[in-house]
mmCIF file of C-alpha atoms in Angstrom:
data_model
loop_
_atom_site.group_PDB
_atom_site.id
_atom_site.type_symbol
_atom_site.label_atom_id
_atom_site.label_comp_id
_atom_site.label_asym_id
_atom_site.label_seq_id
_atom_site.Cartn_x
_atom_site.Cartn_y
_atom_site.Cartn_z
ATOM 1 C CA MET Z 1115 3.149 4.990 -4.594
ATOM 2 C CA ALA Z 1116 5.230 5.855 -7.456
ATOM 3 C CA PRO Z 1117 7.127 8.145 -9.703
ATOM 4 C CA MET Z 1118 5.185 10.486 -11.960
ATOM 5 C CA SER Z 1119 7.156 11.021 -15.140
ATOM 6 C CA SER Z 1120 8.469 14.539 -15.535
ATOM 7 C CA THR Z 1121 7.906 14.131 -19.259
ATOM 8 C CA VAL Z 1122 4.120 14.211 -18.923
ATOM 9 C CA THR Z 1123 2.750 17.111 -20.946
ATOM 10 C CA ASP Z 1124 0.152 19.208 -19.124
ATOM 11 C CA THR Z 1125 -1.263 20.904 -22.237
ATOM 12 C CA ARG Z 1126 -3.036 17.927 -23.785
ATOM 13 C CA THR Z 1127 -6.630 18.548 -24.763
ATOM 14 C CA THR Z 1128 -9.574 16.736 -23.240
ATOM 15 C CA ALA Z 1129 -10.129 14.901 -26.514
ATOM 16 C CA GLU Z 1130 -6.618 13.475 -26.509
ATOM 17 C CA LEU Z 1131 -7.091 12.096 -22.985
ATOM 18 C CA ARG Z 1132 -10.569 10.677 -23.574
ATOM 19 C CA GLY Z 1133 -10.961 7.154 -22.208
ATOM 20 C CA GLY Z 1134 -8.679 7.784 -19.261
ATOM 21 C CA LEU Z 1135 -11.156 6.575 -16.646
ATOM 22 C CA GLY Z 1136 -11.457 3.172 -18.295
ATOM 23 C CA GLN Z 1137 -7.684 2.845 -18.413
ATOM 24 C CA VAL Z 1138 -7.327 3.841 -14.757
ATOM 25 C CA LEU Z 1139 -10.041 1.368 -13.727
ATOM 26 C CA LEU Z 1140 -8.259 -1.472 -15.535
ATOM 27 C CA ALA Z 1141 -5.024 -0.452 -13.819
ATOM 28 C CA THR Z 1142 -6.924 -0.510 -10.508
ATOM 29 C CA LEU Z 1143 -7.999 -4.102 -11.135
ATOM 30 C CA ALA Z 1144 -4.405 -5.029 -11.948
ATOM 31 C CA SER Z 1145 -3.284 -3.404 -8.707
ATOM 32 C CA THR Z 1146 -5.942 -5.345 -6.794
ATOM 33 C CA ALA Z 1147 -4.526 -8.619 -8.105
ATOM 34 C CA GLY Z 1148 -0.995 -7.539 -7.259
ATOM 35 C CA PHE Z 1149 -1.969 -6.545 -3.718
ATOM 36 C CA TRP Z 1150 -3.794 -9.835 -3.196
ATOM 37 C CA ALA Z 1151 -0.611 -11.701 -4.043
ATOM 38 C CA TRP Z 1152 1.548 -9.315 -1.994
ATOM 39 C CA MET Z 1153 -0.529 -10.065 1.120
ATOM 40 C CA ALA Z 1154 -1.009 -13.782 0.459
ATOM 41 C CA ILE Z 1155 0.969 -14.870 3.542
ATOM 42 C CA ALA Z 1156 -0.622 -12.692 6.242
ATOM 43 C CA PRO Z 1157 -4.167 -14.170 6.277
ATOM 44 C CA LEU Z 1158 -2.783 -17.671 6.881
ATOM 45 C CA GLN Z 1159 -0.177 -16.678 9.477
ATOM 46 C CA GLY Z 1160 -1.983 -18.766 12.133
ATOM 47 C CA LEU Z 1161 -1.714 -21.865 9.949
ATOM 48 C CA TYR Z 1162 2.013 -21.309 9.397
ATOM 49 C CA ALA Z 1163 2.634 -20.574 13.082
ATOM 50 C CA THR Z 1164 0.934 -23.787 14.147
ATOM 51 C CA SER Z 1165 2.298 -26.108 11.471
ATOM 52 C CA MET Z 1166 5.871 -24.776 11.711
ATOM 53 C CA GLY Z 1167 5.977 -23.985 15.436
ATOM 54 C CA LEU Z 1168 6.855 -20.319 14.938
ATOM 55 C CA GLY Z 1169 7.513 -17.761 17.669
ATOM 56 C CA GLN Z 1170 6.516 -14.070 17.741
ATOM 57 C CA GLY Z 1171 9.804 -12.948 16.151
ATOM 58 C CA GLN Z 1172 9.571 -15.474 13.321
ATOM 59 C CA ILE Z 1173 5.963 -14.532 12.614
ATOM 60 C CA SER Z 1174 6.882 -10.844 12.472
ATOM 61 C CA LEU Z 1175 9.767 -11.570 10.075
ATOM 62 C CA MET Z 1176 7.505 -13.691 7.874
ATOM 63 C CA LEU Z 1177 4.908 -10.935 7.672
ATOM 64 C CA ALA Z 1178 7.337 -8.050 7.222
ATOM 65 C CA THR Z 1179 9.603 -9.469 4.499
ATOM 66 C CA PRO Z 1180 7.216 -8.972 1.521
ATOM 67 C CA VAL Z 1181 6.521 -5.442 2.737
ATOM 68 C CA LEU Z 1182 10.216 -4.512 2.829
ATOM 69 C CA VAL Z 1183 10.929 -5.772 -0.670
ATOM 70 C CA GLY Z 1184 7.760 -4.197 -2.029
ATOM 71 C CA ALA Z 1185 8.825 -0.864 -0.543
ATOM 72 C CA LEU Z 1186 12.403 -0.721 -1.788
ATOM 73 C CA GLY Z 1187 11.489 -2.196 -5.152
ATOM 74 C CA ARG Z 1188 9.177 0.718 -5.904
ATOM 75 C CA ILE Z 1189 12.089 3.039 -6.568
ATOM 76 C CA VAL Z 1190 13.417 0.780 -9.318
ATOM 77 C CA VAL Z 1191 10.008 -0.174 -10.725
ATOM 78 C CA GLY Z 1192 8.914 3.467 -10.750
ATOM 79 C CA ALA Z 1193 11.995 4.461 -12.722
ATOM 80 C CA LEU Z 1194 11.422 1.585 -15.165
ATOM 81 C CA THR Z 1195 7.826 2.762 -15.608
ATOM 82 C CA ASP Z 1196 9.121 6.188 -16.598
ATOM 83 C CA ARG Z 1197 11.179 4.439 -19.253
ATOM 84 C CA TRP Z 1198 8.975 1.560 -20.438
ATOM 85 C CA GLY Z 1199 5.443 2.728 -19.677
ATOM 86 C CA GLY Z 1200 2.596 1.318 -17.620
ATOM 87 C CA ARG Z 1201 1.369 -1.302 -20.074
ATOM 88 C CA ARG Z 1202 4.673 -3.166 -20.121
ATOM 89 C CA MET Z 1203 5.389 -2.772 -16.430
ATOM 90 C CA PHE Z 1204 1.936 -3.867 -15.227
ATOM 91 C CA THR Z 1205 2.326 -7.011 -17.320
ATOM 92 C CA PHE Z 1206 5.860 -7.636 -16.061
ATOM 93 C CA VAL Z 1207 5.101 -7.136 -12.352
ATOM 94 C CA LEU Z 1208 2.029 -9.390 -12.453
ATOM 95 C CA LEU Z 1209 3.878 -12.201 -14.232
ATOM 96 C CA ALA Z 1210 6.925 -11.818 -11.981
ATOM 97 C CA GLY Z 1211 4.715 -12.402 -8.936
ATOM 98 C CA VAL Z 1212 3.412 -15.765 -10.144
ATOM 99 C CA PRO Z 1213 6.517 -17.863 -9.256
ATOM 100 C CA ALA Z 1214 6.538 -16.245 -5.796
ATOM 101 C CA VAL Z 1215 2.929 -17.293 -5.122
ATOM 102 C CA LEU Z 1216 3.739 -20.845 -6.232
ATOM 103 C CA LEU Z 1217 6.776 -20.911 -3.914
ATOM 104 C CA VAL Z 1218 4.571 -19.816 -1.006
ATOM 105 C CA ALA Z 1219 2.305 -22.747 -1.811
ATOM 106 C CA LEU Z 1220 5.273 -25.119 -1.859
ATOM 107 C CA ALA Z 1221 6.733 -23.756 1.386
ATOM 108 C CA GLY Z 1222 3.431 -24.165 3.209
ATOM 109 C CA SER Z 1223 2.923 -27.650 1.812
ATOM 110 C CA ILE Z 1224 6.330 -28.931 2.976
ATOM 111 C CA LYS Z 1225 6.274 -26.782 6.159
ATOM 112 C CA SER Z 1226 9.570 -25.006 5.438
ATOM 113 C CA PHE Z 1227 9.969 -21.670 7.225
ATOM 114 C CA PRO Z 1228 13.211 -20.649 5.417
ATOM 115 C CA LEU Z 1229 11.567 -21.286 2.039
ATOM 116 C CA LEU Z 1230 8.489 -19.344 3.148
ATOM 117 C CA VAL Z 1231 10.609 -16.310 4.052
ATOM 118 C CA PHE Z 1232 12.444 -16.555 0.715
ATOM 119 C CA ALA Z 1233 9.117 -16.830 -1.100
ATOM 120 C CA GLY Z 1234 7.926 -13.788 0.826
ATOM 121 C CA PHE Z 1235 11.018 -11.927 -0.345
ATOM 122 C CA LEU Z 1236 10.108 -12.676 -3.964
ATOM 123 C CA LEU Z 1237 6.451 -11.907 -3.235
ATOM 124 C CA GLY Z 1238 7.505 -8.327 -2.525
ATOM 125 C CA VAL Z 1239 7.751 -7.764 -6.299
ATOM 126 C CA SER Z 1240 3.951 -7.834 -6.437
ATOM 127 C CA GLY Z 1241 3.845 -4.941 -3.971
ATOM 128 C CA THR Z 1242 5.767 -2.714 -6.377
ATOM 129 C CA ILE Z 1243 2.739 -2.568 -8.664
ATOM 130 C CA PHE Z 1244 1.718 0.714 -7.042
ATOM 131 C CA ALA Z 1245 4.850 2.304 -8.472
ATOM 132 C CA VAL Z 1246 3.527 1.529 -11.936
ATOM 133 C CA GLY Z 1247 0.045 2.895 -11.450
ATOM 134 C CA VAL Z 1248 0.656 6.412 -10.162
ATOM 135 C CA PRO Z 1249 2.582 7.749 -13.183
ATOM 136 C CA PHE Z 1250 0.304 5.762 -15.499
ATOM 137 C CA SER Z 1251 -2.887 7.196 -13.969
ATOM 138 C CA SER Z 1252 -1.543 10.725 -13.590
ATOM 139 C CA ALA Z 1253 -0.665 10.915 -17.269
ATOM 140 C CA TRP Z 1254 -4.318 10.380 -18.199
ATOM 141 C CA TYR Z 1255 -5.536 13.492 -16.325
ATOM 142 C CA ALA Z 1256 -4.836 17.212 -16.171
ATOM 143 C CA PRO Z 1257 -2.904 18.420 -13.077
ATOM 144 C CA ALA Z 1258 -6.004 19.719 -11.290
ATOM 145 C CA ARG Z 1259 -7.605 16.245 -11.414
ATOM 146 C CA ARG Z 1260 -4.661 14.056 -10.541
ATOM 147 C CA GLY Z 1261 -5.790 13.802 -6.944
ATOM 148 C CA PHE Z 1262 -8.929 12.124 -8.288
ATOM 149 C CA ALA Z 1263 -6.963 9.905 -10.702
ATOM 150 C CA ASN Z 1264 -4.538 8.695 -8.057
ATOM 151 C CA GLY Z 1265 -7.393 8.264 -5.599
ATOM 152 C CA VAL Z 1266 -9.250 5.972 -7.990
ATOM 153 C CA PHE Z 1267 -6.135 3.976 -8.779
ATOM 154 C CA GLY Z 1268 -5.338 3.847 -5.069
ATOM 155 C CA MET Z 1269 -8.523 1.836 -4.565
ATOM 156 C CA GLY Z 1270 -6.528 -1.102 -5.904
ATOM 157 C CA MET Z 1271 -5.158 -1.526 -2.401
ATOM 158 C CA ILE Z 1272 -8.501 -3.254 -1.721
ATOM 159 C CA GLY Z 1273 -6.453 -6.271 -2.772
ATOM 160 C CA THR Z 1274 -5.269 -6.449 0.845
ATOM 161 C CA GLY Z 1275 -8.898 -6.757 1.927
ATOM 162 C CA VAL Z 1276 -9.625 -9.305 -0.795
ATOM 163 C CA SER Z 1277 -6.683 -11.350 0.466
ATOM 164 C CA ALA Z 1278 -7.746 -11.066 4.109
ATOM 165 C CA PHE Z 1279 -11.353 -12.028 3.358
ATOM 166 C CA PHE Z 1280 -11.025 -14.688 0.662
ATOM 167 C CA THR Z 1281 -7.669 -16.401 1.252
ATOM 168 C CA PRO Z 1282 -8.565 -18.109 4.571
ATOM 169 C CA ARG Z 1283 -12.047 -19.004 3.305
ATOM 170 C CA LEU Z 1284 -10.722 -20.448 0.062
ATOM 171 C CA ALA Z 1285 -8.085 -22.418 1.978
ATOM 172 C CA GLN Z 1286 -10.864 -23.964 4.067
ATOM 173 C CA GLN Z 1287 -13.211 -24.658 1.171
ATOM 174 C CA ILE Z 1288 -10.990 -25.733 -1.727
ATOM 175 C CA GLY Z 1289 -7.688 -26.417 0.036
ATOM 176 C CA TYR Z 1290 -4.367 -24.688 0.627
ATOM 177 C CA LEU Z 1291 -2.645 -25.552 -2.660
ATOM 178 C CA PRO Z 1292 -5.660 -24.862 -4.939
ATOM 179 C CA THR Z 1293 -6.069 -21.455 -3.281
ATOM 180 C CA HIS Z 1294 -2.577 -20.395 -4.301
ATOM 181 C CA LEU Z 1295 -2.988 -21.850 -7.772
ATOM 182 C CA LEU Z 1296 -6.127 -19.729 -8.115
ATOM 183 C CA ILE Z 1297 -4.266 -16.566 -7.062
ATOM 184 C CA ALA Z 1298 -1.495 -17.315 -9.552
ATOM 185 C CA GLY Z 1299 -4.058 -17.934 -12.297
ATOM 186 C CA ILE Z 1300 -5.795 -14.614 -11.611
ATOM 187 C CA MET Z 1301 -2.456 -12.824 -11.922
ATOM 188 C CA VAL Z 1302 -1.774 -14.452 -15.291
ATOM 189 C CA VAL Z 1303 -5.231 -13.453 -16.560
ATOM 190 C CA MET Z 1304 -4.763 -9.861 -15.376
ATOM 191 C CA ALA Z 1305 -1.335 -9.707 -17.006
ATOM 192 C CA ALA Z 1306 -2.922 -10.751 -20.305
ATOM 193 C CA LEU Z 1307 -5.661 -8.125 -19.963
ATOM 194 C CA CYS Z 1308 -3.039 -5.448 -19.319
ATOM 195 C CA TRP Z 1309 -0.964 -6.489 -22.300
ATOM 196 C CA PHE Z 1310 -3.864 -6.532 -24.756
ATOM 197 C CA PHE Z 1311 -6.138 -3.752 -23.475
ATOM 198 C CA LEU Z 1312 -4.079 -1.279 -21.456
ATOM 199 C CA ARG Z 1313 -2.508 1.649 -23.313
ATOM 200 C CA ASP Z 1314 -0.286 4.458 -22.159
ATOM 201 C CA SER Z 1315 -1.606 8.016 -22.210
ATOM 202 C CA PRO Z 1316 -0.846 10.124 -25.312
ATOM 203 C CA ALA Z 1317 0.508 12.682 -22.824
ATOM 204 C CA TRP Z 1318 3.237 10.254 -21.718
ATOM 205 C CA THR Z 1319 6.647 10.036 -23.357
ATOM 206 C CA PRO Z 1320 9.528 7.748 -22.286
ATOM 207 C CA SER Z 1321 12.234 9.111 -20.021
ATOM 208 C CA SER Z 1322 15.871 8.159 -20.594
ATOM 209 C CA GLN Z 1323 17.285 9.871 -17.497
ATOM 210 C CA ALA Z 1324 19.527 7.622 -15.385
ATOM 211 C CA LEU Z 1325 18.091 6.299 -12.125
ATOM 212 C CA VAL Z 1326 20.885 7.200 -9.699
ATOM 213 C CA PRO Z 1327 21.119 10.948 -10.513
ATOM 214 C CA LYS Z 1328 17.324 11.223 -10.291
ATOM 215 C CA VAL Z 1329 17.223 9.648 -6.837
ATOM 216 C CA VAL Z 1330 20.226 11.618 -5.547
ATOM 217 C CA GLY Z 1331 18.656 14.866 -6.705
ATOM 218 C CA ALA Z 1332 15.397 13.977 -4.976
ATOM 219 C CA LEU Z 1333 17.162 13.205 -1.707
ATOM 220 C CA LYS Z 1334 18.612 16.725 -1.640
ATOM 221 C CA LEU Z 1335 15.142 18.263 -1.374
ATOM 222 C CA ARG Z 1336 13.536 18.936 2.004
ATOM 223 C CA ILE Z 1337 10.097 18.165 0.604
ATOM 224 C CA THR Z 1338 11.229 14.603 -0.150
ATOM 225 C CA TRP Z 1339 12.036 13.899 3.495
ATOM 226 C CA GLN Z 1340 8.938 15.641 4.798
ATOM 227 C CA MET Z 1341 6.575 13.792 2.484
ATOM 228 C CA SER Z 1342 8.384 10.505 3.079
ATOM 229 C CA PHE Z 1343 7.852 10.818 6.826
ATOM 230 C CA LEU Z 1344 4.171 11.674 6.486
ATOM 231 C CA TYR Z 1345 3.491 8.958 3.918
ATOM 232 C CA ALA Z 1346 5.270 6.399 6.071
ATOM 233 C CA ILE Z 1347 2.605 7.084 8.700
ATOM 234 C CA VAL Z 1348 -0.527 6.969 6.527
ATOM 235 C CA PHE Z 1349 0.350 4.328 3.931
ATOM 236 C CA GLY Z 1350 2.819 2.480 6.141
ATOM 237 C CA GLY Z 1351 0.210 2.311 8.877
ATOM 238 C CA PHE Z 1352 -2.324 0.901 6.441
ATOM 239 C CA VAL Z 1353 0.059 -1.786 5.194
ATOM 240 C CA ALA Z 1354 1.196 -2.643 8.718
ATOM 241 C CA PHE Z 1355 -2.335 -3.094 10.045
ATOM 242 C CA SER Z 1356 -3.434 -4.958 6.911
ATOM 243 C CA THR Z 1357 -0.549 -7.336 7.554
ATOM 244 C CA TYR Z 1358 -0.616 -7.616 11.335
ATOM 245 C CA LEU Z 1359 -4.282 -7.086 12.259
ATOM 246 C CA PRO Z 1360 -5.213 -10.799 12.007
ATOM 247 C CA LYS Z 1361 -2.364 -11.628 14.379
ATOM 248 C CA TYR Z 1362 -3.285 -8.771 16.717
ATOM 249 C CA LEU Z 1363 -6.976 -9.687 16.934
ATOM 250 C CA THR Z 1364 -6.449 -13.414 17.448
ATOM 251 C CA THR Z 1365 -3.841 -12.693 20.143
ATOM 252 C CA ILE Z 1366 -5.672 -9.999 22.119
ATOM 253 C CA TYR Z 1367 -9.143 -11.522 21.677
ATOM 254 C CA PRO Z 1368 -8.485 -15.276 21.280
ATOM 255 C CA ASP Z 1369 -11.895 -16.304 22.645
ATOM 256 C CA GLU Z 1370 -13.898 -13.882 20.492
ATOM 257 C CA VAL Z 1371 -12.027 -13.821 17.152
ATOM 258 C CA ASP Z 1372 -10.875 -16.784 15.054
ATOM 259 C CA ALA Z 1373 -8.799 -16.702 11.849
ATOM 260 C CA VAL Z 1374 -11.816 -16.252 9.574
ATOM 261 C CA GLY Z 1375 -13.298 -13.538 11.779
ATOM 262 C CA ALA Z 1376 -9.966 -11.731 11.898
ATOM 263 C CA GLY Z 1377 -9.814 -11.901 8.098
ATOM 264 C CA THR Z 1378 -13.290 -10.371 7.848
ATOM 265 C CA ARG Z 1379 -12.330 -7.498 10.159
ATOM 266 C CA THR Z 1380 -9.118 -6.903 8.226
ATOM 267 C CA ALA Z 1381 -11.061 -6.837 4.966
ATOM 268 C CA MET Z 1382 -13.424 -4.222 6.438
ATOM 269 C CA PHE Z 1383 -10.378 -2.208 7.540
ATOM 270 C CA ALA Z 1384 -9.063 -2.257 3.965
ATOM 271 C CA VAL Z 1385 -12.446 -1.324 2.495
ATOM 272 C CA ALA Z 1386 -12.737 1.711 4.778
ATOM 273 C CA ALA Z 1387 -9.315 2.964 3.675
ATOM 274 C CA VAL Z 1388 -10.051 2.260 0.016
ATOM 275 C CA VAL Z 1389 -13.328 4.189 0.076
ATOM 276 C CA ALA Z 1390 -11.697 7.130 1.848
ATOM 277 C CA ARG Z 1391 -8.697 7.348 -0.486
ATOM 278 C CA PRO Z 1392 -10.376 8.893 -3.573
ATOM 279 C CA ILE Z 1393 -12.362 11.156 -1.249
ATOM 280 C CA GLY Z 1394 -9.067 12.416 0.146
ATOM 281 C CA GLY Z 1395 -7.780 13.061 -3.371
ATOM 282 C CA VAL Z 1396 -10.889 14.992 -4.413
ATOM 283 C CA LEU Z 1397 -10.896 17.045 -1.191
ATOM 284 C CA ALA Z 1398 -7.203 17.838 -1.678
ATOM 285 C CA ASP Z 1399 -7.906 19.039 -5.232
ATOM 286 C CA ARG Z 1400 -10.602 21.346 -3.873
ATOM 287 C CA PHE Z 1401 -9.437 22.523 -0.435
ATOM 288 C CA GLY Z 1402 -5.703 21.867 -0.528
ATOM 289 C CA PRO Z 1403 -3.758 18.801 0.605
ATOM 290 C CA LYS Z 1404 -2.507 20.278 3.881
ATOM 291 C CA VAL Z 1405 -5.959 20.445 5.488
ATOM 292 C CA VAL Z 1406 -6.753 16.893 4.406
ATOM 293 C CA SER Z 1407 -3.418 15.605 5.687
ATOM 294 C CA LEU Z 1408 -3.808 17.288 9.070
ATOM 295 C CA LEU Z 1409 -7.296 15.819 9.514
ATOM 296 C CA SER Z 1410 -5.946 12.415 8.546
ATOM 297 C CA LEU Z 1411 -3.073 12.482 11.023
ATOM 298 C CA ALA Z 1412 -5.289 13.764 13.839
ATOM 299 C CA GLY Z 1413 -7.705 10.904 13.189
ATOM 300 C CA ILE Z 1414 -4.904 8.323 13.226
ATOM 301 C CA VAL Z 1415 -3.544 9.627 16.544
ATOM 302 C CA ALA Z 1416 -6.981 9.619 18.183
ATOM 303 C CA ALA Z 1417 -7.841 6.115 16.948
ATOM 304 C CA ALA Z 1418 -4.448 4.713 17.961
ATOM 305 C CA TYR Z 1419 -4.960 6.121 21.457
ATOM 306 C CA VAL Z 1420 -8.292 4.326 21.800
ATOM 307 C CA VAL Z 1421 -6.874 1.052 20.452
ATOM 308 C CA GLY Z 1422 -3.960 1.427 22.878
ATOM 309 C CA GLN Z 1423 -6.468 1.150 25.743
ATOM 310 C CA GLU Z 1424 -7.301 -2.336 24.422
ATOM 311 C CA PRO Z 1425 -11.077 -2.062 24.966
ATOM 312 C CA PRO Z 1426 -13.181 -5.236 25.033
ATOM 313 C CA GLU Z 1427 -13.885 -6.776 21.639
ATOM 314 C CA GLY Z 1428 -17.065 -5.340 20.173
ATOM 315 C CA ILE Z 1429 -18.525 -2.187 18.695
ATOM 316 C CA VAL Z 1430 -15.921 0.214 20.122
ATOM 317 C CA THR Z 1431 -13.006 -1.806 18.803
ATOM 318 C CA GLY Z 1432 -14.600 -2.331 15.393
ATOM 319 C CA VAL Z 1433 -15.609 1.293 14.887
ATOM 320 C CA THR Z 1434 -12.206 2.545 16.064
ATOM 321 C CA PHE Z 1435 -10.307 0.422 13.553
ATOM 322 C CA LEU Z 1436 -12.663 1.518 10.771
ATOM 323 C CA LEU Z 1437 -12.149 5.189 11.660
ATOM 324 C CA MET Z 1438 -8.391 4.673 11.754
ATOM 325 C CA ALA Z 1439 -8.505 3.077 8.307
ATOM 326 C CA ALA Z 1440 -10.641 5.910 6.938
ATOM 327 C CA ALA Z 1441 -8.191 8.468 8.336
ATOM 328 C CA MET Z 1442 -5.304 6.647 6.671
ATOM 329 C CA GLY Z 1443 -7.206 6.543 3.377
ATOM 330 C CA LEU Z 1444 -7.867 10.290 3.460
ATOM 331 C CA GLY Z 1445 -4.191 10.909 4.126
ATOM 332 C CA MET Z 1446 -3.058 8.694 1.284
ATOM 333 C CA GLY Z 1447 -5.345 10.534 -1.106
ATOM 334 C CA GLY Z 1448 -4.282 13.959 0.159
ATOM 335 C CA LEU Z 1449 -0.537 13.526 0.411
ATOM 336 C CA PHE Z 1450 0.113 12.586 -3.189
ATOM 337 C CA ALA Z 1451 -1.843 15.635 -4.291
ATOM 338 C CA TRP Z 1452 0.705 17.572 -2.215
ATOM 339 C CA VAL Z 1453 3.874 16.194 -3.794
ATOM 340 C CA GLY Z 1454 3.520 17.446 -7.374
ATOM 341 C CA PRO Z 1455 2.854 21.158 -6.719
ATOM 342 C CA SER Z 1456 5.593 21.232 -4.044
ATOM 343 C CA THR Z 1457 8.342 19.693 -6.171
ATOM 344 C CA PRO Z 1458 10.434 21.020 -9.083
ATOM 345 C CA PRO Z 1459 8.867 19.648 -12.300
ATOM 346 C CA ASP Z 1460 12.005 17.808 -13.357
ATOM 347 C CA ARG Z 1461 12.182 15.923 -10.054
ATOM 348 C CA VAL Z 1462 8.570 14.960 -9.455
ATOM 349 C CA GLY Z 1463 9.112 11.384 -10.650
ATOM 350 C CA ALA Z 1464 12.113 10.772 -8.430
ATOM 351 C CA VAL Z 1465 10.518 12.401 -5.390
ATOM 352 C CA THR Z 1466 7.316 10.386 -5.689
ATOM 353 C CA GLY Z 1467 9.373 7.204 -6.084
ATOM 354 C CA VAL Z 1468 11.258 7.850 -2.866
ATOM 355 C CA VAL Z 1469 8.060 8.825 -1.036
ATOM 356 C CA ALA Z 1470 6.389 5.628 -2.264
ATOM 357 C CA ALA Z 1471 9.282 3.564 -0.960
ATOM 358 C CA ALA Z 1472 9.105 5.359 2.382
ATOM 359 C CA GLY Z 1473 5.424 4.491 2.616
ATOM 360 C CA GLY Z 1474 6.221 0.838 2.106
ATOM 361 C CA LEU Z 1475 9.021 0.956 4.652
ATOM 362 C CA GLY Z 1476 6.544 2.483 7.064
ATOM 363 C CA GLY Z 1477 4.637 -0.780 6.789
ATOM 364 C CA TYR Z 1478 7.742 -2.926 7.316
ATOM 365 C CA PHE Z 1479 8.837 -1.883 10.782
ATOM 366 C CA PRO Z 1480 5.564 -1.845 12.804
ATOM 367 C CA PRO Z 1481 5.035 -5.644 12.660
ATOM 368 C CA LEU Z 1482 8.591 -6.126 13.900
ATOM 369 C CA VAL Z 1483 8.036 -3.546 16.636
ATOM 370 C CA MET Z 1484 4.727 -5.114 17.640
ATOM 371 C CA GLY Z 1485 6.364 -8.507 17.918
ATOM 372 C CA ALA Z 1486 9.309 -7.124 19.892
ATOM 373 C CA THR Z 1487 7.162 -5.111 22.316
ATOM 374 C CA TYR Z 1488 4.489 -7.756 22.928
ATOM 375 C CA GLN Z 1489 4.142 -8.526 26.626
ATOM 376 C CA ALA Z 1490 3.082 -12.134 27.096
ATOM 377 C CA GLU Z 1491 2.477 -11.730 30.840
ATOM 378 C CA THR Z 1492 -0.307 -9.219 30.246
ATOM 379 C CA ASN Z 1493 -1.139 -10.271 26.642
ATOM 380 C CA SER Z 1494 -0.659 -6.667 25.534
ATOM 381 C CA TYR Z 1495 0.713 -4.653 22.619
ATOM 382 C CA TRP Z 1496 0.225 -1.334 24.444
ATOM 383 C CA LEU Z 1497 3.835 -0.147 23.995
ATOM 384 C CA GLY Z 1498 3.792 -0.574 20.215
ATOM 385 C CA LEU Z 1499 0.460 1.236 19.963
ATOM 386 C CA TRP Z 1500 1.667 4.118 22.106
ATOM 387 C CA LEU Z 1501 4.665 4.488 19.831
ATOM 388 C CA LEU Z 1502 2.220 4.990 16.961
ATOM 389 C CA VAL Z 1503 0.465 7.711 18.948
ATOM 390 C CA LEU Z 1504 3.757 9.531 19.560
ATOM 391 C CA VAL Z 1505 4.976 9.229 15.960
ATOM 392 C CA GLY Z 1506 1.588 10.381 14.674
ATOM 393 C CA ALA Z 1507 1.682 13.412 16.950
ATOM 394 C CA LEU Z 1508 5.150 14.287 15.626
ATOM 395 C CA ALA Z 1509 3.824 13.966 12.063
ATOM 396 C CA LEU Z 1510 1.068 16.437 12.924
ATOM 397 C CA VAL Z 1511 3.697 18.970 13.974
ATOM 398 C CA VAL Z 1512 5.739 18.420 10.792
ATOM 399 C CA ALA Z 1513 2.676 18.754 8.539
ATOM 400 C CA GLY Z 1514 1.532 21.861 10.374
ATOM 401 C CA MET Z 1515 4.855 23.597 9.668
ATOM 402 C CA MET Z 1516 4.817 22.794 5.943
ATOM 403 C CA ARG Z 1517 3.561 25.114 3.203
ATOM 404 C CA ASP Z 1518 0.277 24.171 1.575
ATOM 405 C CA ALA Z 1519 0.140 23.716 -2.199
ATOM 406 C CA ARG Z 1520 -2.662 23.232 -4.680
ATOM 407 C CA PRO Z 1521 -2.461 21.949 -8.244
ATOM 408 C CA LYS Z 1522 -2.892 24.633 -10.874
ATOM 409 C CA LYS Z 1523 -6.140 24.547 -12.782
ATOM 410 C CA ALA Z 1524 -5.900 23.249 -16.303
#
């Protein structure tokens, strides 16, 4: 997620912030388009693997590259949002992603793996759109309701589900190239809507503070590292599974799940997390973010353990992945309600930027690990899944030792 400007004024009246929900909903739609583009490669990974003759390592690199760039780019994009505002940055990020989508289309058409990886690198810009939305949405609400605001905006990550569900179907029905032209066209339309209809909150004022000192100051705080670790589990896990789940399902259950079926299951995974995210934010506003985060991490560990047993494809597998996604969604909603009250006011923006980047990085490494630990002899990813169990258990310990914090009532 993204930096929340330290220049946001908390004393604005309700009248001044009227219309905030409509603005946040438009930002959510923009985020959905950005996430669709960000995850444009993953749903068609089987097509690329077959047409280009790719191995496990190459597939993992192809899937992980957009995630890495999207993660690291959030620090810069978040800082630029503090300076230029959400309206400008939403428009910029959406338009900047269009050439990347077109390059993906070209790479797939000419069957060039190097060009596809380069296009994926550029596609990462679309993933930075989350760094625009958090400070934008937060500025429209009083501190005690920012868990709700960020939860609603966080629903834009449904774009991963939209990509998983529609991209393979569109490729089958209208063709590979037209599908990518459609995605690019949607991004252009959303950019225009943001430019003409989005407006920054009256509680927001531009920040002129330099990027490097802000980030260095954030890195000196313990809370930055603690929140980064926890967010790398909940958001990173969501991104990793949204990216790698089609590959996992078609590999472990090749006779039961095809590319379209895997896309449907991945879309359901994303929907479960999206629905749970605002719930996590509201619960954190009411009961405190620590309780919500602990429940989230416990759910992730339990679900990962069940998945690690690699049960037969069916109800158990489906329900387990949905519960894991819901646990991740609760955690995403709860953790960002934890950052603000636990951080010095003048460093909230920088801390949230670093935490957002850590969440993205948490989604970069698991696909690489899954590819590296895959055992072809037994057709198993058990080692990679057990690593998730162990890391999740460690996160539970870290969260349990941290001090709870609740936003002050307006």
